[in-house]
Amino acid sequence: MFLLCVVFLPLLTGGCDKAESPTVKQPPVAIVSGDECHVCGMTISRFPGPKGEAYVRGATKPFKFCSTRDLFSWFLQPENKVSATSIYVQDMGATDWAHPGDSTFIDARSAWYVANQSLQGAMGPTLASFASKADAEKFIKKNGGQLLRFQDVTLELVATLHEDNGPRQHTNH
Ligand code: ZN
Ligand code: CU1
């Protein structure tokens, strides 16, 4: 029955409640060796910095992204904004920047972000992502950058991400 749903869904446009229902489970999944970025095609697991995952409506597997930068450059396309459902980023307050763990995915829409900070992601400059505002602020003290919410991130910002050049506070406390 489920298989029929998936196969005929494009033809039935709204006629298959099961596949479209919010009860379709779309949890974050582990990044495994060999996973490739949906945007740039790079093998994801060998690189530092937060990763992303995104489901589209009715999907049982997420797209995976090498970096928050590539996740946003996908999500911010108008057609993807419409089709995207669950989106995840990794909590850099709960994992190591150089080797982000798999159990640290959080809802991307409620996360805090730091743009134009000094640490490199898989594609160079990237957005650091955090579950807690306090962790994001602590990160800024060390690595610079600007604190943002999900809805503050625009294509223009993603296209002009750069390393922080402002004053650092390494010498204080
Ligand atoms: Zn990528
Ligand atoms: Cu890449």
Short mmCIF file of C-alpha atoms and ligand atoms in Angstrom, two decimals:
data_model
loop_
_atom_site.label_atom_id
_atom_site.label_comp_id
_atom_site.label_asym_id
_atom_site.label_seq_id
_atom_site.Cartn_x
_atom_site.Cartn_y
_atom_site.Cartn_z
CA MET A 1 0.00 0.00 0.00
CA PHE A 2 2.77 2.41 0.95
CA LEU A 3 4.67 1.56 -2.20
CA LEU A 4 1.61 2.37 -4.29
CA CYS A 5 1.38 5.68 -2.50
CA VAL A 6 4.93 6.62 -3.39
CA VAL A 7 4.68 5.49 -6.99
CA PHE A 8 1.41 7.21 -7.74
CA LEU A 9 1.82 10.28 -5.61
CA PRO A 10 2.84 12.61 -8.47
CA LEU A 11 -0.25 11.54 -10.43
CA LEU A 12 -2.74 11.86 -7.62
CA THR A 13 -1.81 15.36 -6.42
CA GLY A 14 -3.24 15.34 -2.94
CA GLY A 15 -5.10 12.07 -3.29
CA CYS A 16 -2.73 10.12 -1.09
CA ASP A 17 -3.09 11.26 2.49
CA LYS A 18 -0.73 8.68 3.88
CA ALA A 19 2.46 9.86 2.15
CA GLU A 20 1.63 13.54 2.67
CA SER A 21 0.59 13.28 6.30
CA PRO A 22 2.73 14.89 8.98
CA THR A 23 3.12 11.45 10.57
CA VAL A 24 5.76 10.53 7.95
CA LYS A 25 8.86 10.26 10.12
CA GLN A 26 11.70 12.51 9.00
CA PRO A 27 14.35 12.27 11.74
CA PRO A 28 17.99 13.30 11.38
CA VAL A 29 20.15 10.37 10.29
CA ALA A 30 23.84 9.55 10.67
CA ILE A 31 26.37 10.86 8.16
CA VAL A 32 28.22 7.78 6.95
CA SER A 33 31.41 7.47 4.95
CA GLY A 34 30.61 7.79 1.26
CA ASP A 35 27.70 10.24 1.76
CA GLU A 36 27.92 13.04 -0.78
CA CYS A 37 26.77 16.64 -0.51
CA HIS A 38 23.54 17.30 -2.41
CA VAL A 39 24.89 20.67 -3.59
CA CYS A 40 28.58 20.22 -4.34
CA GLY A 41 29.00 16.43 -4.51
CA MET A 42 31.87 16.32 -2.02
CA THR A 43 32.24 13.34 0.30
CA ILE A 44 30.91 14.81 3.53
CA SER A 45 32.42 12.90 6.42
CA ARG A 46 36.06 13.91 6.03
CA PHE A 47 35.52 17.63 6.56
CA PRO A 48 35.26 19.89 9.62
CA GLY A 49 32.36 22.10 10.63
CA PRO A 50 28.60 21.63 10.99
CA LYS A 51 26.73 19.47 8.43
CA GLY A 52 23.13 19.78 7.28
CA GLU A 53 20.24 17.51 6.36
CA ALA A 54 16.94 18.37 4.68
CA TYR A 55 13.83 16.43 3.78
CA VAL A 56 11.32 17.38 1.14
CA ARG A 57 7.61 16.64 1.49
CA GLY A 58 6.86 12.93 1.57
CA ALA A 59 10.54 11.88 1.51
CA THR A 60 11.79 9.05 3.69
CA LYS A 61 15.47 9.94 3.22
CA PRO A 62 17.06 13.38 3.66
CA PHE A 63 19.40 15.23 1.36
CA LYS A 64 22.73 15.68 3.11
CA PHE A 65 24.98 18.74 2.95
CA CYS A 66 28.72 19.15 3.57
CA SER A 67 28.20 22.44 5.37
CA THR A 68 25.57 24.84 6.70
CA ARG A 69 26.66 27.05 3.81
CA ASP A 70 25.55 24.49 1.19
CA LEU A 71 22.38 23.65 3.16
CA PHE A 72 21.34 27.31 3.06
CA SER A 73 22.31 27.82 -0.57
CA TRP A 74 19.94 24.92 -1.38
CA PHE A 75 17.14 25.85 1.03
CA LEU A 76 17.05 29.53 0.05
CA GLN A 77 16.15 28.73 -3.57
CA PRO A 78 12.43 29.60 -3.82
CA GLU A 79 11.38 26.15 -5.09
CA ASN A 80 13.25 24.38 -2.28
CA LYS A 81 11.78 26.67 0.40
CA VAL A 82 8.38 25.43 -0.74
CA SER A 83 9.21 21.73 -0.79
CA ALA A 84 11.50 21.51 2.28
CA THR A 85 10.01 20.02 5.43
CA SER A 86 12.35 18.95 8.26
CA ILE A 87 15.78 20.62 8.18
CA TYR A 88 18.65 19.87 10.53
CA VAL A 89 22.05 21.34 11.41
CA GLN A 90 24.59 20.22 13.98
CA ASP A 91 24.92 21.81 17.42
CA MET A 92 28.50 23.05 17.66
CA GLY A 93 27.97 23.56 21.39
CA ALA A 94 27.65 19.78 21.74
CA THR A 95 30.31 18.52 19.36
CA ASP A 96 33.83 19.12 18.16
CA TRP A 97 34.31 21.48 15.18
CA ALA A 98 37.01 19.32 13.58
CA HIS A 99 35.03 16.05 13.88
CA PRO A 100 31.33 16.79 14.32
CA GLY A 101 29.49 13.82 15.82
CA ASP A 102 26.33 12.32 14.44
CA SER A 103 24.08 12.59 17.47
CA THR A 104 24.06 16.37 17.53
CA PHE A 105 21.52 17.29 14.85
CA ILE A 106 19.01 19.97 15.88
CA ASP A 107 16.09 21.69 14.16
CA ALA A 108 17.68 24.20 11.78
CA ARG A 109 14.75 26.63 12.03
CA SER A 110 15.15 27.18 15.76
CA ALA A 111 18.97 27.17 15.83
CA TRP A 112 21.26 30.15 16.44
CA TYR A 113 23.87 30.94 13.77
CA VAL A 114 27.19 32.76 13.67
CA ALA A 115 28.18 34.21 10.29
CA ASN A 116 31.57 35.60 9.25
CA GLN A 117 33.45 33.82 12.00
CA SER A 118 37.02 32.56 11.77
CA LEU A 119 36.63 28.73 11.57
CA GLN A 120 36.48 26.97 8.20
CA GLY A 121 33.80 24.52 7.14
CA ALA A 122 33.96 21.98 4.31
CA MET A 123 33.63 24.75 1.69
CA GLY A 124 35.62 27.45 3.49
CA PRO A 125 33.77 30.17 5.41
CA THR A 126 30.50 28.81 6.83
CA LEU A 127 27.81 29.46 9.42
CA ALA A 128 28.43 28.00 12.88
CA SER A 129 25.18 26.53 14.27
CA PHE A 130 24.07 26.19 17.90
CA ALA A 131 21.12 24.97 19.95
CA SER A 132 21.72 27.60 22.63
CA LYS A 133 22.24 31.34 22.36
CA ALA A 134 24.74 31.21 25.24
CA ASP A 135 26.92 28.72 23.35
CA ALA A 136 26.76 30.91 20.22
CA GLU A 137 27.80 33.97 22.23
CA LYS A 138 30.66 32.05 23.83
CA PHE A 139 31.81 31.01 20.33
CA ILE A 140 31.71 34.64 19.12
CA LYS A 141 34.01 35.72 21.98
CA LYS A 142 36.59 33.26 20.68
CA ASN A 143 36.03 33.24 16.91
CA GLY A 144 34.28 36.49 16.08
CA GLY A 145 31.25 36.79 13.80
CA GLN A 146 27.62 37.92 13.95
CA LEU A 147 24.76 36.24 15.78
CA LEU A 148 21.78 35.41 13.53
CA ARG A 149 18.49 33.51 13.59
CA PHE A 150 17.43 31.16 10.79
CA GLN A 151 15.26 33.75 9.06
CA ASP A 152 18.14 36.28 9.03
CA VAL A 153 20.20 34.10 6.69
CA THR A 154 19.81 35.25 3.08
CA LEU A 155 21.35 34.13 -0.22
CA GLU A 156 23.30 37.40 -0.31
CA LEU A 157 24.77 36.65 3.11
CA VAL A 158 25.68 33.08 2.13
CA ALA A 159 27.33 34.33 -1.08
CA THR A 160 29.48 36.84 0.78
CA LEU A 161 30.48 34.77 3.84
CA HIS A 162 34.02 35.62 4.88
CA GLU A 163 36.35 35.16 7.79
CA ASP A 164 35.96 37.56 10.64
CA ASN A 165 38.46 40.42 10.46
CA GLY A 166 37.27 42.24 13.57
CA PRO A 167 38.98 42.40 16.91
CA ARG A 168 39.31 39.05 18.64
CA GLN A 169 39.23 38.63 22.38
CA HIS A 170 41.73 35.81 22.76
CA THR A 171 43.67 37.64 25.43
CA ASN A 172 40.74 38.26 27.77
CA HIS A 173 39.72 35.54 30.19
ZN ZN B 1 28.66 20.76 -0.25
CU CU1 B 2 31.88 21.05 -1.19
#
